[in-house]
Structure formats: C-alpha cells, structure tokens
Amino acid sequence: MRVVIDTNYFLAILPKKSIYRPIFDAFRQSKFELAVSSEILDEYAEIFEQKMNAEISANIIELILKQPNSIRTEIFYRWELITADYDDNKFVDSAISANADFIVTSDKHYNVLEQIPFPSVKIISLREFLFFF
C-alpha cells in the first residue's frame, strides 16, 4: 500500500504514547510505502521544527529519507484540485504522481476530491488507516 500523509497527521503518529503510533512503527517496519515530494519534506521539516525542535525535525526527515519504503515523487504537473487551501495541493500532486492508494488526512479541504472523477484521489482518515495495523 502506498500513501501520502498530511503534515498534521504525520505529527499525530510520532509520539510514543499516541494511539496512532502503530502507524509510525508500521512505516519503520516497511509495512507501507510513504510517498513524499520535496515540497512535502520541506513542510514536514518546517512544522516539525516549530512543534518540536530543529534536531528532532532533522532526525525525522533523515529517517524518512533513509527508509527503503519512502518513495520520492517528482511533480511534473500541478493539478490544483483544491482551491480552499492551495498548500494542500502538494499532497494531492504527490499522491497522483506516486499513484498512491490514499492521502491520510481528515482535513475538510480534501472533501472536494470526492466530486472529481479524474484524477481519482482517495482520502482515508488516520483512524481508518490505523485499522490496517
């Protein structure tokens, strides 16, 4: 299974006491593929640094990059499917480029994707994704 994880939801899987921690553990055990673009990694680094600190942020990004199940995506076309929050398009574009099964998020801005037949981008909540592990 290949997914893209929205930044705030990636943050939720990191704490050892988080109910969503099994998702991060599954990632480290290569039980799913994580698709990330340079833009996504930049946002992860920025937000992780704000929420934690620069060293922890750098360690998480390094871990993501070194994981054999991390798929680096290159964005050749910007679909601009989300108009309510343009920044969310980086996740959509990466999901399309990587042919991901899902974007893991509960952000309401992504609901518009349900109305767009092509390209098809499926959304799954963190809680739903947790059931895979």
C-alpha positions as YAML, in Angstrom:
chain: A
units: angstrom
residues:
- id: 1
  name: MET
  ca: [0.00, 0.00, 0.00]
- id: 2
  name: ARG
  ca: [1.28, 3.46, -0.90]
- id: 3
  name: VAL
  ca: [0.10, 6.59, 0.90]
- id: 4
  name: VAL
  ca: [0.76, 10.29, 1.32]
- id: 5
  name: ILE
  ca: [0.35, 11.59, 4.88]
- id: 6
  name: ASP
  ca: [-0.76, 15.16, 5.54]
- id: 7
  name: THR
  ca: [1.65, 17.00, 7.86]
- id: 8
  name: ASN
  ca: [-0.59, 17.36, 10.92]
- id: 9
  name: TYR
  ca: [-1.46, 13.69, 10.74]
- id: 10
  name: PHE
  ca: [2.19, 12.70, 10.46]
- id: 11
  name: LEU
  ca: [2.74, 14.70, 13.65]
- id: 12
  name: ALA
  ca: [0.00, 12.66, 15.32]
- id: 13
  name: ILE
  ca: [1.73, 9.33, 14.65]
- id: 14
  name: LEU
  ca: [5.07, 10.34, 16.20]
- id: 15
  name: PRO
  ca: [4.53, 10.43, 19.99]
- id: 16
  name: LYS
  ca: [5.25, 7.10, 21.66]
- id: 17
  name: LYS
  ca: [2.02, 7.39, 23.67]
- id: 18
  name: SER
  ca: [-0.14, 8.30, 20.68]
- id: 19
  name: ILE
  ca: [-2.93, 5.89, 19.81]
- id: 20
  name: TYR
  ca: [-1.72, 6.35, 16.23]
- id: 21
  name: ARG
  ca: [1.90, 5.36, 16.97]
- id: 22
  name: PRO
  ca: [1.40, 1.89, 15.41]
- id: 23
  name: ILE
  ca: [1.26, 3.70, 12.04]
- id: 24
  name: PHE
  ca: [4.74, 5.17, 12.55]
- id: 25
  name: ASP
  ca: [6.01, 1.79, 13.75]
- id: 26
  name: ALA
  ca: [4.49, 0.15, 10.65]
- id: 27
  name: PHE
  ca: [6.27, 2.71, 8.47]
- id: 28
  name: ARG
  ca: [9.59, 1.93, 10.15]
- id: 29
  name: GLN
  ca: [8.91, -1.78, 9.57]
- id: 30
  name: SER
  ca: [8.22, -1.11, 5.85]
- id: 31
  name: LYS
  ca: [4.61, -2.27, 6.08]
- id: 32
  name: PHE
  ca: [3.52, 0.51, 3.72]
- id: 33
  name: GLU
  ca: [5.14, 2.96, 1.34]
- id: 34
  name: LEU
  ca: [5.20, 6.68, 2.09]
- id: 35
  name: ALA
  ca: [5.23, 8.96, -0.95]
- id: 36
  name: VAL
  ca: [6.83, 12.37, -0.39]
- id: 37
  name: SER
  ca: [7.85, 15.22, -2.65]
- id: 38
  name: SER
  ca: [10.49, 17.84, -1.87]
- id: 39
  name: GLU
  ca: [7.69, 20.28, -1.05]
- id: 40
  name: ILE
  ca: [6.16, 17.84, 1.43]
- id: 41
  name: LEU
  ca: [9.52, 17.19, 3.08]
- id: 42
  name: ASP
  ca: [10.09, 20.95, 3.37]
- id: 43
  name: GLU
  ca: [6.71, 21.39, 5.05]
- id: 44
  name: TYR
  ca: [7.31, 18.43, 7.36]
- id: 45
  name: ALA
  ca: [10.69, 19.91, 8.38]
- id: 46
  name: GLU
  ca: [9.23, 23.36, 8.99]
- id: 47
  name: ILE
  ca: [6.27, 22.16, 11.06]
- id: 48
  name: PHE
  ca: [8.26, 19.52, 12.98]
- id: 49
  name: GLU
  ca: [10.80, 22.19, 13.92]
- id: 50
  name: GLN
  ca: [8.02, 24.50, 15.13]
- id: 51
  name: LYS
  ca: [6.31, 21.77, 17.16]
- id: 52
  name: MET
  ca: [9.46, 20.04, 18.48]
- id: 53
  name: ASN
  ca: [12.94, 21.36, 17.71]
- id: 54
  name: ALA
  ca: [15.44, 21.52, 14.85]
- id: 55
  name: GLU
  ca: [17.37, 18.41, 15.88]
- id: 56
  name: ILE
  ca: [14.30, 16.19, 16.21]
- id: 57
  name: SER
  ca: [12.93, 17.56, 12.95]
- id: 58
  name: ALA
  ca: [16.20, 16.78, 11.14]
- id: 59
  name: ASN
  ca: [16.26, 13.26, 12.60]
- id: 60
  name: ILE
  ca: [12.71, 12.52, 11.45]
- id: 61
  name: ILE
  ca: [13.39, 13.83, 7.94]
- id: 62
  name: GLU
  ca: [16.59, 11.76, 7.78]
- id: 63
  name: LEU
  ca: [14.68, 8.67, 8.89]
- id: 64
  name: ILE
  ca: [12.05, 9.26, 6.21]
- id: 65
  name: LEU
  ca: [14.71, 9.68, 3.53]
- id: 66
  name: LYS
  ca: [16.63, 6.56, 4.59]
- id: 67
  name: GLN
  ca: [13.62, 4.27, 4.77]
- id: 68
  name: PRO
  ca: [13.56, 1.88, 1.79]
- id: 69
  name: ASN
  ca: [9.78, 2.27, 1.68]
- id: 70
  name: SER
  ca: [9.95, 6.05, 1.17]
- id: 71
  name: ILE
  ca: [9.01, 6.94, -2.38]
- id: 72
  name: ARG
  ca: [10.35, 10.28, -3.60]
- id: 73
  name: THR
  ca: [7.93, 11.83, -6.04]
- id: 74
  name: GLU
  ca: [8.68, 14.43, -8.65]
- id: 75
  name: ILE
  ca: [5.83, 16.73, -9.55]
- id: 76
  name: PHE
  ca: [5.66, 17.40, -13.27]
- id: 77
  name: TYR
  ca: [2.13, 18.78, -13.34]
- id: 78
  name: ARG
  ca: [0.20, 20.79, -10.77]
- id: 79
  name: TRP
  ca: [-3.43, 19.71, -10.80]
- id: 80
  name: GLU
  ca: [-4.67, 22.50, -8.48]
- id: 81
  name: LEU
  ca: [-7.70, 20.47, -7.44]
- id: 82
  name: ILE
  ca: [-8.05, 22.11, -4.01]
- id: 83
  name: THR
  ca: [-8.94, 25.78, -4.05]
- id: 84
  name: ALA
  ca: [-9.86, 26.29, -0.37]
- id: 85
  name: ASP
  ca: [-6.26, 25.78, 0.80]
- id: 86
  name: TYR
  ca: [-3.84, 25.89, -2.10]
- id: 87
  name: ASP
  ca: [-0.98, 24.47, 0.04]
- id: 88
  name: ASP
  ca: [-2.83, 21.15, 0.30]
- id: 89
  name: ASN
  ca: [-2.31, 20.60, -3.43]
- id: 90
  name: LYS
  ca: [1.27, 19.44, -2.82]
- id: 91
  name: PHE
  ca: [-0.15, 16.32, -1.15]
- id: 92
  name: VAL
  ca: [-2.65, 15.74, -3.97]
- id: 93
  name: ASP
  ca: [0.01, 16.19, -6.65]
- id: 94
  name: SER
  ca: [2.34, 13.80, -4.85]
- id: 95
  name: ALA
  ca: [-0.42, 11.20, -4.46]
- id: 96
  name: ILE
  ca: [-1.21, 11.40, -8.17]
- id: 97
  name: SER
  ca: [2.46, 11.27, -9.18]
- id: 98
  name: ALA
  ca: [3.13, 8.27, -6.93]
- id: 99
  name: ASN
  ca: [-0.11, 6.51, -7.83]
- id: 100
  name: ALA
  ca: [-0.84, 6.38, -4.09]
- id: 101
  name: ASP
  ca: [-3.75, 4.41, -2.73]
- id: 102
  name: PHE
  ca: [-4.71, 7.15, -0.26]
- id: 103
  name: ILE
  ca: [-3.95, 10.51, 1.23]
- id: 104
  name: VAL
  ca: [-4.14, 10.12, 5.01]
- id: 105
  name: THR
  ca: [-5.95, 13.19, 6.35]
- id: 106
  name: SER
  ca: [-9.17, 14.40, 7.91]
- id: 107
  name: ASP
  ca: [-8.74, 17.94, 6.61]
- id: 108
  name: LYS
  ca: [-12.09, 19.07, 5.17]
- id: 109
  name: HIS
  ca: [-10.38, 20.87, 2.27]
- id: 110
  name: TYR
  ca: [-9.80, 17.46, 0.70]
- id: 111
  name: ASN
  ca: [-13.54, 16.66, 0.57]
- id: 112
  name: VAL
  ca: [-13.74, 18.30, -2.85]
- id: 113
  name: LEU
  ca: [-11.76, 15.35, -4.24]
- id: 114
  name: GLU
  ca: [-14.81, 13.12, -3.80]
- id: 115
  name: GLN
  ca: [-16.53, 15.17, -6.53]
- id: 116
  name: ILE
  ca: [-13.66, 14.95, -9.03]
- id: 117
  name: PRO
  ca: [-13.74, 11.78, -11.14]
- id: 118
  name: PHE
  ca: [-10.32, 12.31, -12.73]
- id: 119
  name: PRO
  ca: [-7.74, 12.07, -11.47]
- id: 120
  name: SER
  ca: [-9.11, 9.86, -8.73]
- id: 121
  name: VAL
  ca: [-7.58, 10.59, -5.33]
- id: 122
  name: LYS
  ca: [-8.89, 8.69, -2.31]
- id: 123
  name: ILE
  ca: [-8.84, 10.04, 1.22]
- id: 124
  name: ILE
  ca: [-8.63, 7.98, 4.40]
- id: 125
  name: SER
  ca: [-8.67, 9.24, 7.97]
- id: 126
  name: LEU
  ca: [-5.91, 8.45, 10.42]
- id: 127
  name: ARG
  ca: [-8.34, 6.34, 12.43]
- id: 128
  name: GLU
  ca: [-9.29, 4.32, 9.33]
- id: 129
  name: PHE
  ca: [-5.65, 3.93, 8.34]
- id: 130
  name: LEU
  ca: [-4.81, 2.64, 11.82]
- id: 131
  name: PHE
  ca: [-7.05, -0.39, 11.23]
- id: 132
  name: PHE
  ca: [-4.54, -1.70, 8.68]
- id: 133
  name: PHE
  ca: [-2.04, -2.20, 11.51]
...
